[in-house]
Coordinates of C-alpha atoms in Angstrom, one line a residue:
X161 CA -55.1 7.9 64.7
X162 CA -58.6 8.5 65.9
X163 CA -61.6 7.8 63.8
X164 CA -62.6 11.5 63.7
X165 CA -59.2 12.4 62.3
X166 CA -59.2 9.7 59.8
X167 CA -62.7 10.8 58.6
X168 CA -61.3 14.5 58.4
X169 CA -58.4 13.4 56.2
X170 CA -60.7 11.4 53.8
X171 CA -63.0 14.4 53.4
X172 CA -60.1 16.6 52.6
X173 CA -58.9 14.2 50.0
X174 CA -62.3 14.0 48.4
X175 CA -62.5 17.8 48.3
X176 CA -59.0 18.0 46.7
X177 CA -60.1 15.5 43.9
X178 CA -63.3 17.4 43.2
X179 CA -61.4 20.6 42.8
X180 CA -59.5 19.0 40.0
X181 CA -62.5 17.9 38.1
X182 CA -63.4 19.9 35.1
X183 CA -66.4 22.3 35.7
X184 CA -68.7 23.2 32.8
X185 CA -68.1 26.6 31.4
X186 CA -70.0 28.3 28.7
X187 CA -67.7 29.9 26.2
X188 CA -70.2 31.1 23.6
X189 CA -73.8 32.5 23.9
X190 CA -74.1 33.7 20.3
X191 CA -74.0 31.7 17.0
X192 CA -73.3 32.8 13.4
X193 CA -73.8 30.9 10.2
X194 CA -72.4 32.2 6.9
X195 CA -70.6 31.3 3.7
X196 CA -67.4 32.1 1.9
X197 CA -68.6 31.8 -1.7
X198 CA -72.0 33.0 -2.3
X199 CA -75.5 32.0 -1.1
X200 CA -76.4 28.8 0.7
X201 CA -79.2 27.4 2.8
X202 CA -78.0 26.4 6.2
X203 CA -80.6 23.7 7.0
X204 CA -80.1 22.0 10.4
X205 CA -76.4 22.2 11.4
X206 CA -75.5 21.8 15.1
X207 CA -72.6 21.5 17.4
X208 CA -72.5 19.7 20.8
X209 CA -70.0 20.2 23.6
X210 CA -68.1 18.0 26.0
X211 CA -70.9 18.3 28.6
X212 CA -73.9 17.5 26.3
X213 CA -74.7 21.1 25.5
X214 CA -76.0 21.9 22.0
X215 CA -75.9 25.0 19.7
X216 CA -77.8 25.1 16.4
X217 CA -76.9 27.0 13.2
X218 CA -79.8 26.3 11.0
X219 CA -80.6 29.8 9.9
X220 CA -81.9 29.2 6.5
X221 CA -80.6 31.5 3.7
X222 CA -77.1 32.9 4.3
X223 CA -74.6 34.8 2.2
X224 CA -71.1 36.0 3.4
X225 CA -69.3 35.9 6.7
X226 CA -70.3 36.0 9.5
X227 CA -73.7 35.7 8.1
X228 CA -76.9 35.3 10.2
X229 CA -76.7 35.7 13.9
X230 CA -78.8 34.5 16.9
X231 CA -78.7 34.1 20.6
X232 CA -79.3 30.3 20.9
X233 CA -78.3 29.4 24.5
X234 CA -74.7 28.5 25.3
X235 CA -71.9 26.1 24.3
X236 CA -68.7 25.0 26.0
X237 CA -65.9 23.2 24.4
X238 CA -67.3 21.7 21.1
X239 CA -66.7 18.0 20.5
X240 CA -69.0 17.1 17.5
X241 CA -70.6 18.8 14.5
X242 CA -73.3 17.6 12.1
X243 CA -75.9 18.7 9.7
X244 CA -77.0 19.6 6.2
X245 CA -76.5 22.7 3.9
X246 CA -77.4 23.3 0.3
X247 CA -75.8 25.5 -2.5
X248 CA -78.1 27.8 -4.5
X249 CA -77.7 28.2 -8.2
X250 CA -77.1 32.0 -8.6
X251 CA -78.9 32.2 -11.9
X252 CA -82.1 30.2 -11.0
X253 CA -82.0 30.8 -7.2
X254 CA -82.9 27.1 -6.9
X255 CA -81.1 24.6 -4.7
X256 CA -78.6 22.7 -6.9
X257 CA -76.0 20.8 -4.7
X258 CA -76.5 19.3 -1.3
X259 CA -73.9 18.7 1.5
X260 CA -73.8 17.0 4.8
X261 CA -71.3 16.3 7.6
X262 CA -71.1 14.3 10.8
X263 CA -67.7 14.6 12.4
X264 CA -66.0 14.6 15.9
X265 CA -64.1 17.8 16.9
X266 CA -60.7 17.5 18.7
X267 CA -62.1 18.9 22.0
X268 CA -58.8 19.0 23.7
X269 CA -57.2 21.1 21.0
X270 CA -60.4 23.2 20.7
X271 CA -60.2 24.0 24.5
X272 CA -56.6 25.1 24.2
X273 CA -57.5 27.4 21.3
X274 CA -60.5 28.9 23.0
X275 CA -58.6 29.6 26.2
X276 CA -55.7 31.2 24.2
X277 CA -58.2 33.7 22.6
X278 CA -59.8 34.3 25.9
X279 CA -56.5 35.3 27.4
X280 CA -55.2 37.0 24.2
X281 CA -55.9 40.7 24.7
X282 CA -54.4 43.1 27.1
X283 CA -57.4 45.3 27.8
X284 CA -60.4 43.9 25.8
X285 CA -62.7 41.5 27.5
X286 CA -66.2 40.3 27.0
X287 CA -68.3 37.8 29.1
X288 CA -69.4 35.6 26.1
X289 CA -67.9 34.7 22.7
X290 CA -69.5 33.6 19.5
X291 CA -69.4 30.2 17.7
X292 CA -69.3 31.0 13.9
X293 CA -70.1 28.3 11.4
X294 CA -69.1 28.8 7.7
X295 CA -69.4 26.7 4.6
X296 CA -67.6 26.7 1.2
X297 CA -69.0 24.0 -1.1
X298 CA -68.5 20.8 1.0
X299 CA -66.0 22.5 3.4
X300 CA -67.4 23.2 6.9
X301 CA -65.6 25.4 9.4
X302 CA -66.3 26.3 13.1
X303 CA -64.6 29.4 14.5
X304 CA -64.6 30.9 17.9
X305 CA -64.5 34.7 18.2
X306 CA -64.6 37.3 21.1
X307 CA -65.8 40.0 18.8
X308 CA -62.9 42.3 19.1
X309 CA -63.0 44.9 16.3
X310 CA -61.1 47.9 15.2
X311 CA -63.0 50.3 17.6
X312 CA -61.9 48.1 20.5
X313 CA -58.5 47.9 22.1
X314 CA -57.4 44.6 20.4
X315 CA -53.7 44.9 21.6
X316 CA -52.4 41.3 22.1
X317 CA -50.6 40.3 25.3
X318 CA -46.8 39.6 24.8
X319 CA -46.3 35.9 23.9
X320 CA -50.1 35.3 24.2
X321 CA -50.3 32.9 21.1
X322 CA -47.1 30.9 20.8
X323 CA -48.9 28.4 18.6
X324 CA -50.1 31.0 16.1
X325 CA -53.8 29.8 16.6
X326 CA -55.2 33.4 16.6
X327 CA -55.9 34.4 13.0
X328 CA -57.9 37.1 11.2
X329 CA -61.5 36.1 10.4
X330 CA -62.5 35.3 6.8
X331 CA -63.8 38.8 6.3
X332 CA -60.8 40.4 7.9
X333 CA -62.7 42.2 10.6
X334 CA -61.8 40.5 13.8
X335 CA -59.7 37.7 15.4
X336 CA -60.8 34.1 15.5
X337 CA -59.5 30.6 16.3
X338 CA -60.4 27.8 14.0
X339 CA -61.9 24.9 16.0
X340 CA -62.9 22.6 13.1
X341 CA -62.3 22.5 9.3
X342 CA -63.6 19.4 7.5
X343 CA -65.0 18.2 4.2
X344 CA -68.5 16.8 4.1
X345 CA -70.3 14.7 1.6
X346 CA -71.8 16.1 -1.7
X347 CA -75.0 14.9 -3.4
X348 CA -77.0 16.3 -6.4
X349 CA -80.3 15.6 -4.5
X350 CA -81.3 16.1 -0.9
X351 CA -80.2 13.4 1.5
X352 CA -83.1 11.3 2.7
X353 CA -84.3 11.8 6.2
X354 CA -82.9 15.4 6.2
X355 CA -85.3 18.4 6.5
X356 CA -85.3 18.7 2.7
X357 CA -86.5 15.2 2.1
X358 CA -87.9 14.0 5.5
X359 CA -89.5 10.7 4.3
X360 CA -91.6 10.3 7.5
X361 CA -93.7 7.2 7.6
X362 CA -97.5 7.4 7.7
X363 CA -100.1 4.8 7.8
X364 CA -103.4 5.5 5.9
X365 CA -106.2 3.2 7.0
X366 CA -110.0 2.7 6.4
X367 CA -112.3 4.0 8.9
X368 CA -112.6 2.0 12.2
X369 CA -109.2 0.4 11.5
X370 CA -106.0 0.2 13.5
X371 CA -102.4 -1.0 13.3
X372 CA -101.8 -4.1 15.4
X373 CA -98.2 -4.7 14.4
X374 CA -95.6 -3.0 12.3
X375 CA -91.9 -3.6 11.6
X376 CA -90.1 -1.6 8.8
X377 CA -86.4 -1.9 8.2
X378 CA -84.3 0.6 6.4
X379 CA -81.5 0.2 3.9
X380 CA -78.9 0.1 6.8
X381 CA -80.9 -2.9 8.4
X382 CA -82.1 -0.7 11.3
X383 CA -85.8 -0.9 12.4
X384 CA -87.5 2.4 11.4
X385 CA -89.0 4.7 14.2
X386 CA -90.4 7.7 12.2
X387 CA -88.4 8.4 9.1
X388 CA -87.0 6.1 6.5
X389 CA -84.7 6.2 3.5
X390 CA -86.1 3.2 1.7
X391 CA -88.4 0.5 3.3
X392 CA -86.5 -2.6 2.1
X393 CA -88.5 -4.9 4.5
X394 CA -91.9 -4.4 5.8
X395 CA -94.2 -6.5 7.9
X396 CA -97.5 -4.8 9.0
X397 CA -100.7 -6.2 10.4
X398 CA -104.0 -4.3 11.0
X399 CA -107.6 -4.9 11.9
X400 CA -110.9 -3.4 10.8
X401 CA -114.1 -3.4 12.6
X402 CA -116.8 -4.9 10.4
X403 CA -119.8 -3.9 12.6
X404 CA -118.9 -0.4 13.8
X405 CA -122.6 0.6 14.2
X406 CA -122.8 -1.8 17.3
X407 CA -121.6 -1.0 20.7
X408 CA -117.8 -1.0 21.0
X409 CA -117.6 -4.1 23.2
X410 CA -119.6 -6.0 20.4
X411 CA -117.3 -5.2 17.6
X412 CA -116.0 -7.9 15.4
X413 CA -112.9 -7.6 13.3
X414 CA -111.5 -8.7 10.0
X415 CA -107.6 -9.1 10.2
X416 CA -105.0 -8.3 7.6
X417 CA -101.3 -9.0 7.3
X418 CA -98.6 -8.4 4.6
X419 CA -94.8 -8.9 4.5
X420 CA -92.6 -7.6 1.7
X421 CA -89.0 -7.3 0.7
X422 CA -88.1 -4.8 -1.8
X423 CA -86.2 -6.5 -4.8
X424 CA -84.3 -3.4 -6.2
X425 CA -84.0 -0.4 -3.7
X426 CA -81.7 1.4 -6.1
X427 CA -84.2 1.3 -9.0
X428 CA -86.9 2.6 -6.6
X429 CA -84.6 5.4 -5.5
X430 CA -84.0 6.3 -9.2
X431 CA -87.8 6.7 -9.7
X432 CA -88.1 8.9 -6.6
X433 CA -85.2 11.2 -7.9
X434 CA -86.9 11.4 -11.4
X435 CA -90.1 12.3 -9.7
X436 CA -88.5 15.0 -7.5
X437 CA -86.7 16.5 -10.6
X438 CA -89.4 16.2 -13.2
X439 CA -92.9 16.1 -11.7
X440 CA -93.4 19.7 -10.4
X441 CA -92.6 23.3 -11.5
X442 CA -92.3 24.5 -7.9
X443 CA -90.5 24.0 -4.7
X444 CA -90.9 20.7 -3.0
X445 CA -91.7 20.9 0.7
X446 CA -92.8 18.0 2.8
X447 CA -92.1 14.5 1.7
X448 CA -94.1 11.3 2.7
X449 CA -93.5 7.6 2.8
X450 CA -97.0 6.1 3.2
X451 CA -98.5 2.8 3.7
X452 CA -102.0 2.9 2.2
X453 CA -103.9 0.0 3.8
X454 CA -107.6 -0.3 2.7
X455 CA -109.2 -3.7 3.1
X456 CA -106.7 -6.1 1.8
X457 CA -105.2 -3.5 -0.6
X458 CA -101.6 -2.5 0.1
X459 CA -99.6 0.3 -1.4
X460 CA -96.4 1.8 -0.3
X461 CA -95.9 5.3 -1.8
X462 CA -93.4 8.2 -1.9
X463 CA -94.8 11.7 -2.5
X464 CA -94.1 15.4 -1.9
X465 CA -96.0 18.7 -1.5
X466 CA -95.3 21.4 -3.8
X467 CA -95.2 25.2 -3.2
X468 CA -95.2 28.3 -5.5
X469 CA -96.0 31.8 -4.1
X470 CA -99.3 33.2 -5.4
X471 CA -100.1 30.2 -7.6
X472 CA -100.5 26.4 -7.7
X473 CA -97.9 24.0 -8.8
X474 CA -98.6 22.1 -12.0
X475 CA -97.6 18.4 -12.7
X476 CA -95.8 17.0 -15.7
X477 CA -97.1 13.5 -16.6
X478 CA -94.4 10.9 -16.9
X479 CA -94.7 8.7 -20.1
X480 CA -92.5 6.1 -18.4
X481 CA -95.0 6.0 -15.4
X482 CA -92.2 6.5 -12.9
X483 CA -94.7 8.6 -11.0
X484 CA -98.5 8.7 -11.3
X485 CA -101.6 10.1 -9.7
X486 CA -102.5 8.2 -6.5
X487 CA -106.2 8.6 -5.9
X488 CA -106.0 7.3 -2.2
X489 CA -103.9 10.5 -1.2
X490 CA -105.1 12.8 -4.0
X491 CA -101.4 13.4 -5.0
X492 CA -98.9 12.5 -7.6
X493 CA -96.2 10.2 -6.3
X494 CA -94.1 7.0 -6.8
X495 CA -95.7 3.7 -6.0
X496 CA -93.0 1.5 -4.5
X497 CA -95.2 -1.5 -3.9
X498 CA -98.8 -2.6 -4.7
X499 CA -100.3 -5.9 -3.7
X500 CA -102.7 -7.7 -1.5
X501 CA -102.6 -8.7 2.2
X502 CA -103.4 -12.0 3.8
X503 CA -107.0 -11.9 5.4
X504 CA -108.3 -13.7 8.4
X505 CA -111.4 -13.8 10.6
X506 CA -109.3 -14.3 13.7
X507 CA -105.9 -12.7 14.8
X508 CA -102.8 -14.0 13.2
X509 CA -100.4 -16.0 15.3
X510 CA -97.9 -13.9 17.3
X511 CA -100.0 -10.6 16.6
X512 CA -102.1 -9.2 19.4
X513 CA -105.8 -8.8 19.0
X514 CA -107.0 -5.2 19.0
X515 CA -108.0 -3.9 22.5

């Protein structure tokens, strides 16, 4: 066999293999987020697909099915779902119970269900379907629909659904297939590092100061990047120029370093939750985990901003001093640690000097 014939056979074999490879297909362009039992806030729920695509369902306040709708790009066959939602108290209209989920989706089964619905109707066809997310307490569901309603010809093909996967939607107004049905976690307070309690780390320093080194570890032992549940271990070094009036090249520095391990994280979390529930008469918005570093003084604090339409939030003082006014940030909050840093006139070993 000649070399040219052999090369041709190899090429044909490669083409045959590539034809068998799965090609990315968008099944849904639209997203819905709703509920089956009253008002909720859908905070930051999202689904991913087998090719890395992503579709979000964080539409805020929803009530009923299919709920809020948006064109949010595209999604193929889903393989994972995660996020947070919150139940509102119908009498107070305040958030009362919090939920979260992070779960794989059986993508092989989901693909079979999607393709069953896409080949279900005799005459009705549409280019894109909808992914519909719905909650009922801790229960989270993801449906796929082609939006075939009463005014359309929704006649099914003969033997189109031998497995009985195509069912009526929760509101009875169309056909859907259920791709995911799972139970999430429940909490009486927002989950740390969610959008409702972000707990992002900030460093507050004196003027002409800078961080030279920081390592903060969370309750799970991981090194913190931008948000933290509870800083159970902290090692921070910083430097402050002591002659800032001179030329920059002539600056001299004083160096500071502290290392702290939190003794009782659960007790600190209890103080945070008492503060969240009892300090303000309004809605808590952004939350902060701040390292206040001024000279050799060190404080680690938790605080939140408060919002009320057309007025200013008022603060209830705590006789147990679980929260207090913190002058460095001009807010009430919880002091998680207060102490002094080590001081030196030269850089500490293993910590680089400021550039």
